mmCIF file of C-alpha atoms in Angstrom:
data_model
loop_
_atom_site.group_PDB
_atom_site.id
_atom_site.type_symbol
_atom_site.label_atom_id
_atom_site.label_comp_id
_atom_site.label_asym_id
_atom_site.label_seq_id
_atom_site.Cartn_x
_atom_site.Cartn_y
_atom_site.Cartn_z
ATOM 1 C CA MET A 158 -6.159 6.344 0.541
ATOM 2 C CA PRO A 159 -2.925 4.323 0.208
ATOM 3 C CA GLU A 160 -3.272 0.848 -1.268
ATOM 4 C CA PHE A 161 -1.206 -2.310 -1.016
ATOM 5 C CA ILE A 162 -0.330 -3.447 -4.533
ATOM 6 C CA GLY A 163 -2.922 -6.083 -5.379
ATOM 7 C CA GLY A 164 -5.339 -4.849 -2.723
ATOM 8 C CA GLU A 165 -6.408 -6.246 0.609
ATOM 9 C CA ILE A 166 -6.351 -9.883 -0.509
ATOM 10 C CA GLU A 167 -2.699 -9.614 -1.555
ATOM 11 C CA MET A 168 -1.821 -7.810 1.680
ATOM 12 C CA LEU A 169 -3.364 -10.619 3.717
ATOM 13 C CA ARG A 170 -1.502 -13.168 1.583
ATOM 14 C CA TYR A 171 1.752 -11.255 2.203
ATOM 15 C CA LEU A 172 1.155 -11.225 5.970
ATOM 16 C CA LYS A 173 0.275 -14.927 6.088
ATOM 17 C CA THR A 174 3.248 -15.943 3.945
ATOM 18 C CA ASN A 175 5.864 -13.778 5.655
ATOM 19 C CA THR A 176 4.933 -13.976 9.330
ATOM 20 C CA LYS A 177 7.098 -16.461 11.212
ATOM 21 C CA TYR A 178 5.582 -17.383 14.561
ATOM 22 C CA PRO A 179 8.373 -17.223 17.167
ATOM 23 C CA GLU A 180 9.272 -20.692 18.486
ATOM 24 C CA ILE A 181 9.369 -19.510 22.095
ATOM 25 C CA GLU A 182 5.802 -18.264 21.778
ATOM 26 C CA LYS A 183 4.692 -21.614 20.336
ATOM 27 C CA LYS A 184 6.287 -23.429 23.291
ATOM 28 C CA LEU A 185 4.644 -21.082 25.788
ATOM 29 C CA GLY A 186 1.295 -21.315 23.998
ATOM 30 C CA ASN A 187 1.114 -17.552 23.576
ATOM 31 C CA GLN A 188 -1.116 -16.225 20.850
ATOM 32 C CA GLY A 189 -3.134 -13.162 20.007
ATOM 33 C CA THR A 190 -3.490 -10.255 17.640
ATOM 34 C CA VAL A 191 -0.877 -7.503 17.535
ATOM 35 C CA TRP A 192 -2.290 -4.126 16.469
ATOM 36 C CA VAL A 193 0.218 -2.052 14.488
ATOM 37 C CA SER A 194 -0.201 1.450 13.103
ATOM 38 C CA PHE A 195 1.947 2.892 10.336
ATOM 39 C CA VAL A 196 2.111 5.657 7.772
ATOM 40 C CA VAL A 197 2.543 5.211 4.026
ATOM 41 C CA GLY A 198 4.829 7.988 2.805
ATOM 42 C CA LYS A 199 4.528 9.892 -0.454
ATOM 43 C CA ASP A 200 7.093 7.471 -1.878
ATOM 44 C CA GLY A 201 4.935 4.464 -0.902
ATOM 45 C CA LYS A 202 7.320 3.330 1.841
ATOM 46 C CA ILE A 203 6.126 2.265 5.286
ATOM 47 C CA LYS A 204 7.231 4.520 8.135
ATOM 48 C CA ASN A 205 6.350 5.405 11.730
ATOM 49 C CA THR A 206 5.393 1.850 12.685
ATOM 50 C CA LYS A 207 4.056 1.581 16.211
ATOM 51 C CA ILE A 208 2.589 -1.185 18.341
ATOM 52 C CA GLU A 209 -0.856 0.035 19.393
ATOM 53 C CA ARG A 210 -1.858 -3.119 21.256
ATOM 54 C CA GLY A 211 0.774 -5.756 21.828
ATOM 55 C CA VAL A 212 0.735 -9.364 22.943
ATOM 56 C CA SER A 213 4.310 -10.166 23.973
ATOM 57 C CA LYS A 214 7.868 -9.050 23.301
ATOM 58 C CA TYR A 215 8.507 -11.616 20.557
ATOM 59 C CA LEU A 216 5.124 -11.473 18.837
ATOM 60 C CA ASP A 217 5.262 -7.676 18.817
ATOM 61 C CA ALA A 218 8.775 -7.746 17.337
ATOM 62 C CA GLU A 219 7.682 -10.154 14.589
ATOM 63 C CA ALA A 220 4.695 -7.980 13.720
ATOM 64 C CA LEU A 221 6.953 -4.931 13.374
ATOM 65 C CA ARG A 222 9.461 -6.910 11.281
ATOM 66 C CA VAL A 223 6.809 -8.063 8.821
ATOM 67 C CA ILE A 224 5.183 -4.630 8.503
ATOM 68 C CA ASN A 225 8.515 -2.844 8.065
ATOM 69 C CA ALA A 226 9.535 -5.360 5.373
ATOM 70 C CA MET A 227 6.370 -4.804 3.305
ATOM 71 C CA PRO A 228 6.868 -3.886 -0.329
ATOM 72 C CA ASP A 229 6.087 -0.306 -1.267
ATOM 73 C CA TRP A 230 2.434 0.680 -1.375
ATOM 74 C CA ILE A 231 0.626 2.880 -3.864
ATOM 75 C CA PRO A 232 0.592 6.175 -1.951
ATOM 76 C CA GLY A 233 -2.609 8.105 -1.377
ATOM 77 C CA LYS A 234 -3.344 11.309 -3.263
ATOM 78 C CA GLN A 235 -5.011 14.501 -2.127
#
């Protein structure tokens, strides 16, 4: 199973630190959870990101930005 360097706690810290809530969404009072799927390649890089359950155009875009900008993971092994 692939692993974020530092484990789940560090991944959550990364997401909290790097997610920038879009101003327009704050003004509109929009909020929610964006579900994103992705694959960790053999090289540890994130690829094939996809919104599985979105909230809005801007929140979805921010979720994809943050996931795609993640540092490399430790890839899984067979």
